[in-house]
Coordinates of C-alpha atoms and ligand atoms in Angstrom, one line a residue:
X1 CA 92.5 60.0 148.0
X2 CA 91.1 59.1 145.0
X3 CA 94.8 58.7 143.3
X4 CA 94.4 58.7 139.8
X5 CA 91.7 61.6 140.0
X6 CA 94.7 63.9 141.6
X7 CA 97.0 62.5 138.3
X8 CA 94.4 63.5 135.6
X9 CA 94.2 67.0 137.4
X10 CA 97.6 68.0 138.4
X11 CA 98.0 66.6 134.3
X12 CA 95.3 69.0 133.4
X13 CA 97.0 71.8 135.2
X14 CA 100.6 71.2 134.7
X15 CA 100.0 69.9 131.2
X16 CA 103.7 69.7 128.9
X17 CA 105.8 68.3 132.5
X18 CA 105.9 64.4 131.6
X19 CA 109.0 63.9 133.9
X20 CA 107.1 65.8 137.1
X21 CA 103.9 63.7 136.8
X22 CA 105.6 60.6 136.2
X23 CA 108.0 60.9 139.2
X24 CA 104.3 62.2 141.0
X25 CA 102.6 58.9 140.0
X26 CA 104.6 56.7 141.2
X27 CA 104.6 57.6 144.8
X28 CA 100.8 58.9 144.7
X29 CA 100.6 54.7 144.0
X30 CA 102.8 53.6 146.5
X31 CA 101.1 55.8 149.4
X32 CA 97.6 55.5 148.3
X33 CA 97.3 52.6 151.2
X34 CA 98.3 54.6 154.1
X35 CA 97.1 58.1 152.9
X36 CA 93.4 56.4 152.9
X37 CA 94.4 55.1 156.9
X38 CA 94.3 58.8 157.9
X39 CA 91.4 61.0 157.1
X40 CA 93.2 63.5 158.3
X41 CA 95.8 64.0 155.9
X42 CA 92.9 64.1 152.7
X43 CA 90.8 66.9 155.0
X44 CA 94.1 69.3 154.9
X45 CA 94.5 68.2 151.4
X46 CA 98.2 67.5 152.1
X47 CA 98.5 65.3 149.0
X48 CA 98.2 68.4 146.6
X49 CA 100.1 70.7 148.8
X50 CA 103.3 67.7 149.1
X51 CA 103.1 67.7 145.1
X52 CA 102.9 71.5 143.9
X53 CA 106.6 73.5 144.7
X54 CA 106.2 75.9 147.6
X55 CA 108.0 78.6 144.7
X56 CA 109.5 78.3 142.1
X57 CA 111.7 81.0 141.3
X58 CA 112.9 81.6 136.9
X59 CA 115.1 84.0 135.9
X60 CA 117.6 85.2 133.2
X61 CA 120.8 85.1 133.2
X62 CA 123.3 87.1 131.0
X63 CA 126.9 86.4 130.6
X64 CA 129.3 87.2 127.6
X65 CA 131.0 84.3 125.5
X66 CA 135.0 84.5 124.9
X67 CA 134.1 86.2 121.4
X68 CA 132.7 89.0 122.7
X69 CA 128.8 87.8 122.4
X70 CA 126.4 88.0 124.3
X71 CA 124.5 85.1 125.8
X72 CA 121.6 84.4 127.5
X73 CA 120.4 81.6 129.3
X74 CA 117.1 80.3 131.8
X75 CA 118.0 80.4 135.4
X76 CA 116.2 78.2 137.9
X77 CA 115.2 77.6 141.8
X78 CA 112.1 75.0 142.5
X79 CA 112.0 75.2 146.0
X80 CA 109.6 72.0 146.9
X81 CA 109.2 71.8 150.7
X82 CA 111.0 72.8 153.8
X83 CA 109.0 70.9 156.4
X84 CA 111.4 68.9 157.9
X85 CA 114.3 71.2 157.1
X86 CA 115.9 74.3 155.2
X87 CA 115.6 73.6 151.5
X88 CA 118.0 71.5 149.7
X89 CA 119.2 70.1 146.2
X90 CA 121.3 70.5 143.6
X91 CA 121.9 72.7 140.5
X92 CA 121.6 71.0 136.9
X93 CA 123.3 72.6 134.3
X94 CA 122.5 70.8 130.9
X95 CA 120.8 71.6 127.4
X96 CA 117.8 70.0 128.2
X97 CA 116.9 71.8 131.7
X98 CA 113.5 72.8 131.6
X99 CA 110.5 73.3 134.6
X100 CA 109.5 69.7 134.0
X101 CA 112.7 68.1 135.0
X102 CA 113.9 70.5 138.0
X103 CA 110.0 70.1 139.4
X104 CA 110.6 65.9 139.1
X105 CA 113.8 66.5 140.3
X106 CA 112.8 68.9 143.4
X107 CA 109.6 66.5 144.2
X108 CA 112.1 63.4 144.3
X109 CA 114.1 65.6 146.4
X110 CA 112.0 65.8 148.9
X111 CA 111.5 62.2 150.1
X112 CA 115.0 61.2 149.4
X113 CA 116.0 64.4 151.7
X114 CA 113.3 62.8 154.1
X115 CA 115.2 59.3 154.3
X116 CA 118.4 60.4 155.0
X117 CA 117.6 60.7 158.8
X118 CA 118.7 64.3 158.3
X119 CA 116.8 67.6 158.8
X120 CA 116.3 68.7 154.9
X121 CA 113.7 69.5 152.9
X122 CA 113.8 69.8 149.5
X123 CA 114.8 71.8 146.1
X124 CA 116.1 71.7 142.8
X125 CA 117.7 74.5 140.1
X126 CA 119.7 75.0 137.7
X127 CA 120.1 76.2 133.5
X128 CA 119.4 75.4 130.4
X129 CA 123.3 76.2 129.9
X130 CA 125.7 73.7 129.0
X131 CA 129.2 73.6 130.1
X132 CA 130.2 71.2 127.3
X133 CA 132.6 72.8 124.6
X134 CA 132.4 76.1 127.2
X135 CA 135.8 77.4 128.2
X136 CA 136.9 77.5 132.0
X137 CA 136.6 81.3 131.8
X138 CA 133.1 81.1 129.9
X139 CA 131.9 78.9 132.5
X140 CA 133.0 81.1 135.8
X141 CA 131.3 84.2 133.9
X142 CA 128.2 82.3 133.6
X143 CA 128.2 81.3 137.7
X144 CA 128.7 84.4 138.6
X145 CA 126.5 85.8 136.1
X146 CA 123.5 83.1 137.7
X147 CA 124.5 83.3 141.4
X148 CA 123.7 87.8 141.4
X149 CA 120.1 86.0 140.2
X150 CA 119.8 83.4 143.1
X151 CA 122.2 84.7 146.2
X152 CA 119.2 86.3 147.6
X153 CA 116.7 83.7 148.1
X154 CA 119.3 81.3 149.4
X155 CA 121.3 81.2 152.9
X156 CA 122.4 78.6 155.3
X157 CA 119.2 77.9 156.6
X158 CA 117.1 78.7 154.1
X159 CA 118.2 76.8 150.9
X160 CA 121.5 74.9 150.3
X161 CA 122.1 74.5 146.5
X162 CA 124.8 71.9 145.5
X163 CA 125.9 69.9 142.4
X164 CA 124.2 67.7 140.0
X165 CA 124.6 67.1 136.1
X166 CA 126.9 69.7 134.4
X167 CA 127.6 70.7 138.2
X168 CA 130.7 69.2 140.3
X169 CA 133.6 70.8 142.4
X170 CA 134.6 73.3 139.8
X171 CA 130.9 75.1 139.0
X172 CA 130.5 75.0 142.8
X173 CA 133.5 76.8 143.3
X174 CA 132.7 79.8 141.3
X175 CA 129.2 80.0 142.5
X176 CA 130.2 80.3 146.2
X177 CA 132.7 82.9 145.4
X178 CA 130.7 85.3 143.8
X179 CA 127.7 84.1 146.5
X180 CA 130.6 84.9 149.9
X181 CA 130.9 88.4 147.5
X182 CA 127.1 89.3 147.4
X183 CA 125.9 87.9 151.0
X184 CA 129.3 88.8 153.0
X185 CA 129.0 86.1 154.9
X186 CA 131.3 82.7 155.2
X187 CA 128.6 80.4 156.3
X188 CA 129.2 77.6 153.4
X189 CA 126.1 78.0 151.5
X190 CA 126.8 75.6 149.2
X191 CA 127.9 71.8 149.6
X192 CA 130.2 70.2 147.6
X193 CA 132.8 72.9 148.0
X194 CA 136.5 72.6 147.9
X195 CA 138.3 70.7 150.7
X196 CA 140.2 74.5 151.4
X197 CA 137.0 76.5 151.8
X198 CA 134.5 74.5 153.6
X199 CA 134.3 71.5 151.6
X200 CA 133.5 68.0 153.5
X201 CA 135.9 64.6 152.6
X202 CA 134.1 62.1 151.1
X203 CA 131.5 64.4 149.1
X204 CA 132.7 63.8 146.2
X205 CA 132.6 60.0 146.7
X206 CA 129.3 60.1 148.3
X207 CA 126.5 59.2 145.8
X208 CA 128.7 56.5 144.0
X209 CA 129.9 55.0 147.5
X210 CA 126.4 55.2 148.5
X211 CA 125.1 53.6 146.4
X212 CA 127.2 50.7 146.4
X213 CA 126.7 49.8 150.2
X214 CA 123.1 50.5 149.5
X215 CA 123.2 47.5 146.7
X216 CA 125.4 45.6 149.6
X217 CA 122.5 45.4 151.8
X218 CA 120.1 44.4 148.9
X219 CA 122.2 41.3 148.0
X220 CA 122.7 40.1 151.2
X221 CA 119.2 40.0 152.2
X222 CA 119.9 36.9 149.2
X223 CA 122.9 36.0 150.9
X224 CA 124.8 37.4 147.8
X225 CA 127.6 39.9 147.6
X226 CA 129.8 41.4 144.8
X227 CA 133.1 39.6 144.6
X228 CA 133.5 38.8 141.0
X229 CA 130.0 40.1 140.0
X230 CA 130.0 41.9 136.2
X231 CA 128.4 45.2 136.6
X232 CA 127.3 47.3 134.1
X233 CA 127.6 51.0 134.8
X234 CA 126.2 54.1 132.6
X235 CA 127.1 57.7 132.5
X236 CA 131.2 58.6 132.9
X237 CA 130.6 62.0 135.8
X238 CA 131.0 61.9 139.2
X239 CA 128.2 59.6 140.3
X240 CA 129.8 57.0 137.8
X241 CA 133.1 57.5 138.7
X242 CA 132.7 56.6 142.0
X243 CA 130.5 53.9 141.8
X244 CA 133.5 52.2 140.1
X245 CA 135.7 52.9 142.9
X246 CA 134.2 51.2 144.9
X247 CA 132.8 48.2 143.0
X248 CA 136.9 47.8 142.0
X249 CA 137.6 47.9 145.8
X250 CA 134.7 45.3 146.7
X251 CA 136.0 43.1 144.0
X252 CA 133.4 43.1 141.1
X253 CA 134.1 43.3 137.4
X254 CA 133.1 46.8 135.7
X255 CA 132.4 46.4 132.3
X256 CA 130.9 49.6 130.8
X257 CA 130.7 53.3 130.9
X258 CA 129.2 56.0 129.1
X259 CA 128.0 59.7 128.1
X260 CA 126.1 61.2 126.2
X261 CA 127.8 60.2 122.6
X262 CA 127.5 56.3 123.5
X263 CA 129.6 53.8 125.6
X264 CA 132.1 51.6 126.3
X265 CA 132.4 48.0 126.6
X266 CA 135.6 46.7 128.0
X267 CA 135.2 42.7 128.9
X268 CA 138.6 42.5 131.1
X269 CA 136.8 45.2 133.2
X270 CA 137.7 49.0 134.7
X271 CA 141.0 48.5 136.6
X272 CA 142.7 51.1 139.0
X273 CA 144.6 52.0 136.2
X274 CA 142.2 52.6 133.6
X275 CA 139.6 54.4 136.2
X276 CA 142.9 57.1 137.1
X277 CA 142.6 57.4 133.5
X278 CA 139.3 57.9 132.7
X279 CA 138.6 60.8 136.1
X280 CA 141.5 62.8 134.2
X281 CA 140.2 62.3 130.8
X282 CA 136.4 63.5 132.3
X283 CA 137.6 66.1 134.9
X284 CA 140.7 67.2 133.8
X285 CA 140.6 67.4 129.9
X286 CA 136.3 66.7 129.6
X287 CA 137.1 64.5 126.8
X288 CA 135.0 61.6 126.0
X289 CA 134.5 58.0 126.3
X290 CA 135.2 56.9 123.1
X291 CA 138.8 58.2 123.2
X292 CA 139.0 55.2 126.3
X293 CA 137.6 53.0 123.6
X294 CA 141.1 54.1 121.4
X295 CA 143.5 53.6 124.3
X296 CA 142.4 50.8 125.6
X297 CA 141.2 49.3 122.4
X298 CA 137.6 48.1 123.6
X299 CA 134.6 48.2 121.9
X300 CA 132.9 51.5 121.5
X301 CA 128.7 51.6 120.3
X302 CA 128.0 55.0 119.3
X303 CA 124.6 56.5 120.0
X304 CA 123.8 53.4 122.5
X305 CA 123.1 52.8 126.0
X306 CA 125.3 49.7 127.6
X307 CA 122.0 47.8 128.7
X308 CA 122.5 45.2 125.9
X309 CA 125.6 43.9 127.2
X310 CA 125.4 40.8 129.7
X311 CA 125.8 41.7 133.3
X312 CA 124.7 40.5 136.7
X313 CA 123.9 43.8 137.8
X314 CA 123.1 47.6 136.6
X315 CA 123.9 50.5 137.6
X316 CA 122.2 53.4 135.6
X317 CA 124.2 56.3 136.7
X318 CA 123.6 58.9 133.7
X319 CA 120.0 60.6 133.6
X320 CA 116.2 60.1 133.9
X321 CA 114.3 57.4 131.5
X322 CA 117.6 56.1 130.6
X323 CA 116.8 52.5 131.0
X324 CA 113.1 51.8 128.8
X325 CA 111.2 48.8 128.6
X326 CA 112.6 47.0 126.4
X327 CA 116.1 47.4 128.0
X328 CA 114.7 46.4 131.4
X329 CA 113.0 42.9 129.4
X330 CA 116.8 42.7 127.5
X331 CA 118.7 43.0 131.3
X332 CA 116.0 40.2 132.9
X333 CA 116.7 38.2 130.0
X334 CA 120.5 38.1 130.1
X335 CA 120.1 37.0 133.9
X336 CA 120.8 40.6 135.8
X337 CA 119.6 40.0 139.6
X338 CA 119.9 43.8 140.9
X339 CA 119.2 47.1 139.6
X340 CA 120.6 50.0 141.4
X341 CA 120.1 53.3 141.2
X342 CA 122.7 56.1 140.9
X343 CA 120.7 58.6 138.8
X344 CA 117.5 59.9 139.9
X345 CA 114.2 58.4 137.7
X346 CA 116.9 56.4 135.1
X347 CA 114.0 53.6 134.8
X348 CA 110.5 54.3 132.9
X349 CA 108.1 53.1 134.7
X350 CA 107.6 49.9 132.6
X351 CA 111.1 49.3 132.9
X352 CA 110.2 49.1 137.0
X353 CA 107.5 46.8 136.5
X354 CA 109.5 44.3 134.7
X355 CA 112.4 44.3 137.3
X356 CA 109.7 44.1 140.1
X357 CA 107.7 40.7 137.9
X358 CA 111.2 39.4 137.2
X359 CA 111.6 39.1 141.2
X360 CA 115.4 41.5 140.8
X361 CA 116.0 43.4 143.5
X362 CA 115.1 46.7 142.5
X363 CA 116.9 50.0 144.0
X364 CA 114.8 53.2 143.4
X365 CA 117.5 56.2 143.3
X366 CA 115.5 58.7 146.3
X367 CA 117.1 55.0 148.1
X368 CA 120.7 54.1 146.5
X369 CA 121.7 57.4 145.9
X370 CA 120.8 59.5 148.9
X371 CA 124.8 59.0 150.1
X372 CA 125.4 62.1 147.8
X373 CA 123.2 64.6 149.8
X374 CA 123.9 62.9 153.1
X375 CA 127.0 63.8 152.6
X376 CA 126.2 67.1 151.8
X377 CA 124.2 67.4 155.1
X378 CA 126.7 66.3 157.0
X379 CA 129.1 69.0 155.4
X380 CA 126.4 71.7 156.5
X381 CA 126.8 70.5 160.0
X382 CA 130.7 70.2 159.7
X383 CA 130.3 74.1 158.3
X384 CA 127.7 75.2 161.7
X385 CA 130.4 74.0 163.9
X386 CA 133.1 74.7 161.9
X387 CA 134.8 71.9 161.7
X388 CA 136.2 69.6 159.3
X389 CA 135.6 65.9 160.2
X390 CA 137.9 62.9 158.8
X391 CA 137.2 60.5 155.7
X392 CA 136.7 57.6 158.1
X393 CA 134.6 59.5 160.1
X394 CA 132.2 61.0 157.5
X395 CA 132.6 57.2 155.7
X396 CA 131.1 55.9 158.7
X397 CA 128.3 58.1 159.1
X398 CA 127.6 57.6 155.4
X399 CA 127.6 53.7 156.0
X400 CA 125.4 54.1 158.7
X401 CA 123.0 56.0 156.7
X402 CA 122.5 53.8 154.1
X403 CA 121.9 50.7 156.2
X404 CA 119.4 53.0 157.9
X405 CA 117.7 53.7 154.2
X406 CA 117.7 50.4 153.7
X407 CA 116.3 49.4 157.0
X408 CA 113.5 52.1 156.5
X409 CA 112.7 50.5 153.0
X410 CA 112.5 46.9 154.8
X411 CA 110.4 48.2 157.7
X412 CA 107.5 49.8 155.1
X413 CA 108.6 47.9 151.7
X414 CA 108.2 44.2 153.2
X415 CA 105.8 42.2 151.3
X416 CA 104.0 39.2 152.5
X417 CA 106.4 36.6 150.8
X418 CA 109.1 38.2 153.1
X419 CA 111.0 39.8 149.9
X420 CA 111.4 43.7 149.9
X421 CA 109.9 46.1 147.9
X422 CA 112.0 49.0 147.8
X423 CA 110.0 51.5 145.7
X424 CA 107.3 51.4 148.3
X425 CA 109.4 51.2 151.4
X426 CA 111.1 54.5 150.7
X427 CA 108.1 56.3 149.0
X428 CA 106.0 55.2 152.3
X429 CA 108.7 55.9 154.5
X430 CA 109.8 59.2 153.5
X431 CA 105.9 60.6 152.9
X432 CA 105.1 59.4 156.4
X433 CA 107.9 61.6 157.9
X434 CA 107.1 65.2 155.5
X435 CA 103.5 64.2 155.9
X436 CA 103.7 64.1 159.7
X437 CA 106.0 67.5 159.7
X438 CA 103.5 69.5 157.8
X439 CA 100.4 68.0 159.8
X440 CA 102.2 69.0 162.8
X441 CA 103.5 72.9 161.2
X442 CA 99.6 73.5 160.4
X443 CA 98.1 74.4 156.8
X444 CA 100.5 76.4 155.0
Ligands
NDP1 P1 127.9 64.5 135.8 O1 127.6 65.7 135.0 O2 129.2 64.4 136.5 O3 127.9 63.3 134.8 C1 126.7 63.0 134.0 C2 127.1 61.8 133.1 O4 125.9 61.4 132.5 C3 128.0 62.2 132.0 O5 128.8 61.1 131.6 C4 127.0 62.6 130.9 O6 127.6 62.5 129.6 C5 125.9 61.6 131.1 N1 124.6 62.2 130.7 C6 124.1 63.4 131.1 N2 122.9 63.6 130.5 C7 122.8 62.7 129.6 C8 121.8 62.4 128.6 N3 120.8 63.2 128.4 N4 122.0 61.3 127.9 C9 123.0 60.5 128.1 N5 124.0 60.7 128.9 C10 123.9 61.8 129.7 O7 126.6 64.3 136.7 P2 126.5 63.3 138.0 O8 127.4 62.1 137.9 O9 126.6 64.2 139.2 O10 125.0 62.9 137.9 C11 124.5 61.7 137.2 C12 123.2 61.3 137.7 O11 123.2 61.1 139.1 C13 122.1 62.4 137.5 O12 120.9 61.7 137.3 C14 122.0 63.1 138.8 O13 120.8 63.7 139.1 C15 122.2 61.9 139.8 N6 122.7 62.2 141.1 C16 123.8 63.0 141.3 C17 124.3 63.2 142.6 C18 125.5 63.9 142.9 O14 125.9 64.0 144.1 N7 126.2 64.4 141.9 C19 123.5 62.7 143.8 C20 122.4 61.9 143.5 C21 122.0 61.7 142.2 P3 128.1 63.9 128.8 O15 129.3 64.2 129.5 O16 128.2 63.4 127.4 O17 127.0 64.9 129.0
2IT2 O1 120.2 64.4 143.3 C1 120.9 64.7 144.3 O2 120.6 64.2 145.4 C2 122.0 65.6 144.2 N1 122.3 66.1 143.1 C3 122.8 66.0 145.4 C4 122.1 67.1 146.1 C5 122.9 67.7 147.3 O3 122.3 68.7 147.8 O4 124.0 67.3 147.6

């Protein structure tokens, strides 16, 4: 494979999609080595047929406002790949949805699906709708409105659609009712359902949780761990939420938050107390961060990401490209020794390089946030058998799947000093596995 041959073309050919060939590059670079060890793969061109969507399905979708008006909105399905397993991703409903980011999203999909050690390929949809400022009634009119558009071309073993930005218990909720109305069937479609209808315990702590004993393993390959450690976290949603949980519980200092109007700085750190607060000023009442900032009396930067403030490790937990260059140089600078990933893409690739010079250990998100769809797979098999297991038990399968990420990015990541590099461990590990599955399924 000549790698940067394949970049200029699928550029040429997918020209105005900056986020899909930037998440495309960097794991064209990280495989190029072991692509080149097998002939085989570059004579059933598998590298343009893992990149390109197997379909990618656009629609409208029309729904009526609480005044009356009516609205329309873009409608979404990128289904990747299914080699390994039915197709399966979230939904993203945000202002800024567009083919670019669902394709980055559905390609990243597809290896992160591939390390979970579960049987799922990979997908991503969504809208172009935002739930912000949107009633509760606006915003089941606009599920159902999409989910008459998509019921058809998903099912329980054809394509599993769950949450992502704009996206958590409630959204699901209303899609999988008007989806149990269209398909009359009760076979749990969607993941992240309610606990009363399907739903798995611990879903809605998975990516967050995840992540954290993801970054566990990192710092103890240092012989570090996260008692007293200042973290900085970004975003204030699910992912975010969670990943604070759990940092309070392993006994490290959380020190900021934010959306998408700025964030939070609060130097005596996120107690129990304020993070009760702040999941019913988000979930309950979708307010905003700065109104924390007023309560608590903390410093609020409007318009500003948190990577300024001094922090032993970051936790980027918002959106893509969040963290740039020069906030990566700022983060290395004010000593930060780990970067973990709770977003998917959050660091440009500059940023990445700087970690990786700096010597941080560096957590890709397809790694340190995989928990959330793990989880999610192992809700689809609690749904097959119908049966609802316990937290611990779905808490312990989660653990063991994220040592197992980690072990798999160890296992193809180690470099020759004997450190880890995780962006190549899981882009090596998880193409090895999809690459195998489609040699093996023939050319399709
Ligand atoms: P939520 O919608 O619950 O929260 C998103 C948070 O990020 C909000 O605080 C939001 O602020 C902020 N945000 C969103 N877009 C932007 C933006 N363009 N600029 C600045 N801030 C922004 O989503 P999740 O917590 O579920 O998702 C967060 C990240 O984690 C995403 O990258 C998602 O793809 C990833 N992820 C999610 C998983 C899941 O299970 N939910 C699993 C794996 C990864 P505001 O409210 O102001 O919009
Ligand atoms: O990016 C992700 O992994 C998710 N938004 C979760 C996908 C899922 O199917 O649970």
């Amino acid at each position: 494979m000549k790698t940067e041959q394949v970049i200029e073309q699928l550029s040429m050919r997918f020209p105005n999609e900056p986020e899909y060939i930037q998440a495309v590059t960097e794991v064209l670079h990280s495989i190029e080595p072991v692509y080149n060890q097998h002939p085989e793969f570059e004579a059933a061109n598998l590298i343009e047929r893992l990149c390109i969507p197997d379909r990618i399905l656009s629609f409208r979708v029309t729904w009526t406002d609480d005044k009356g008006q009516v609205q329309t909105n873009m409608g979404y399905r990128i289904q990747h790949n299914n080699a390994i397993g039915p197709y399966k991703g979230g939904l993203r409903f945000h202002a800024s949805v567009n083919l670019s980011i669902l394709k980055f999203l559905a390609f990243e999909q597809t290896f992160k699906n591939a390390l979970t050690t579960l049987p799922m390929g990979g997908a991503k949809g969504g809208s172009d709708f935002s739930p912000r400022g949107k009633s509760n009634t606006e915003v089941m009119r606009f599920c159902q409105a999409f989910m008459t558009e998509l019921w058809r071309n998903i099912g329980p073993d054809t394509d599993v659609p769950a949450g992502d930005i704009g996206v958590g218990g409630r959204e699901v909720g209303f899609l999988y009712g008007m989806y149990k109305k269209l398909a009359r069937e009760n076979t749990g479609t969607l993941t992240g359902k309610g606990l009363e209808f399907g739903g798995s315990l611990i879903r809605p702590e998975a990516t967050g949780y995840g992540n954290v004993y993801f970054l566990k393993h990192m710092l103890a390959t240092r012989s570090l761990d996260l008692k007293g450690k200042v973290v900085a976290v970004s975003g204030a949603g699910n992912v975010a939420q969670y990943t604070v949980d759990k940092l309070i519980q392993e006994g490290a200092k959380v020190v900021t938050l934010s959306d998408s109007d700025g964030y939070i700085y609060d130097p005596d750190g996120i107690d129990r107390e304020k993070l009760d607060y702040i999941m019913e000023l988000k979930n309950l009442y979708r307010g905003r961060m700065w109104e924390y900032a007023e309560k608590y009396g903390v410093k609020y930067v409007a318009g500003a990401r948190p990577w300024s403030e001094k922090c032993d490790i970051a936790m980027p937990s918002a959106t893509q490209n969040e963290i740039t260059a020069e906030d990566a140089q700022t983060l290395v600078s004010n000593g930060c020794i780990a970067v973990s990933e709770g977003a998917n893409m959050p660091s440009t690739p500059d940023a990445i390089k700087i970690f990786q010079t700096a010597g941080l250990l560096y957590a890709p998100g397809k790694a340190s946030n995989a928990g959330g769809v793990s989880v999610s797979g192992l809700e689809m098999s609690q749904n097959a058998m119908k049966r609802a297991w316990s937290a611990e038990e779905v808490d312990q399968q989660l653990q063991r799947i994220m040592a197992d990420i980690h072990a798999q990015c160890q296992k193809y990541g180690t470099r020759p000093d004997g450190t880890t590099d995780y962006v190549a461990g899981a882009n090596i590990s998880a193409f090895m596995k999809v690459a195998r599955a489609m040699m093996a399924q023939g050319i399709l």
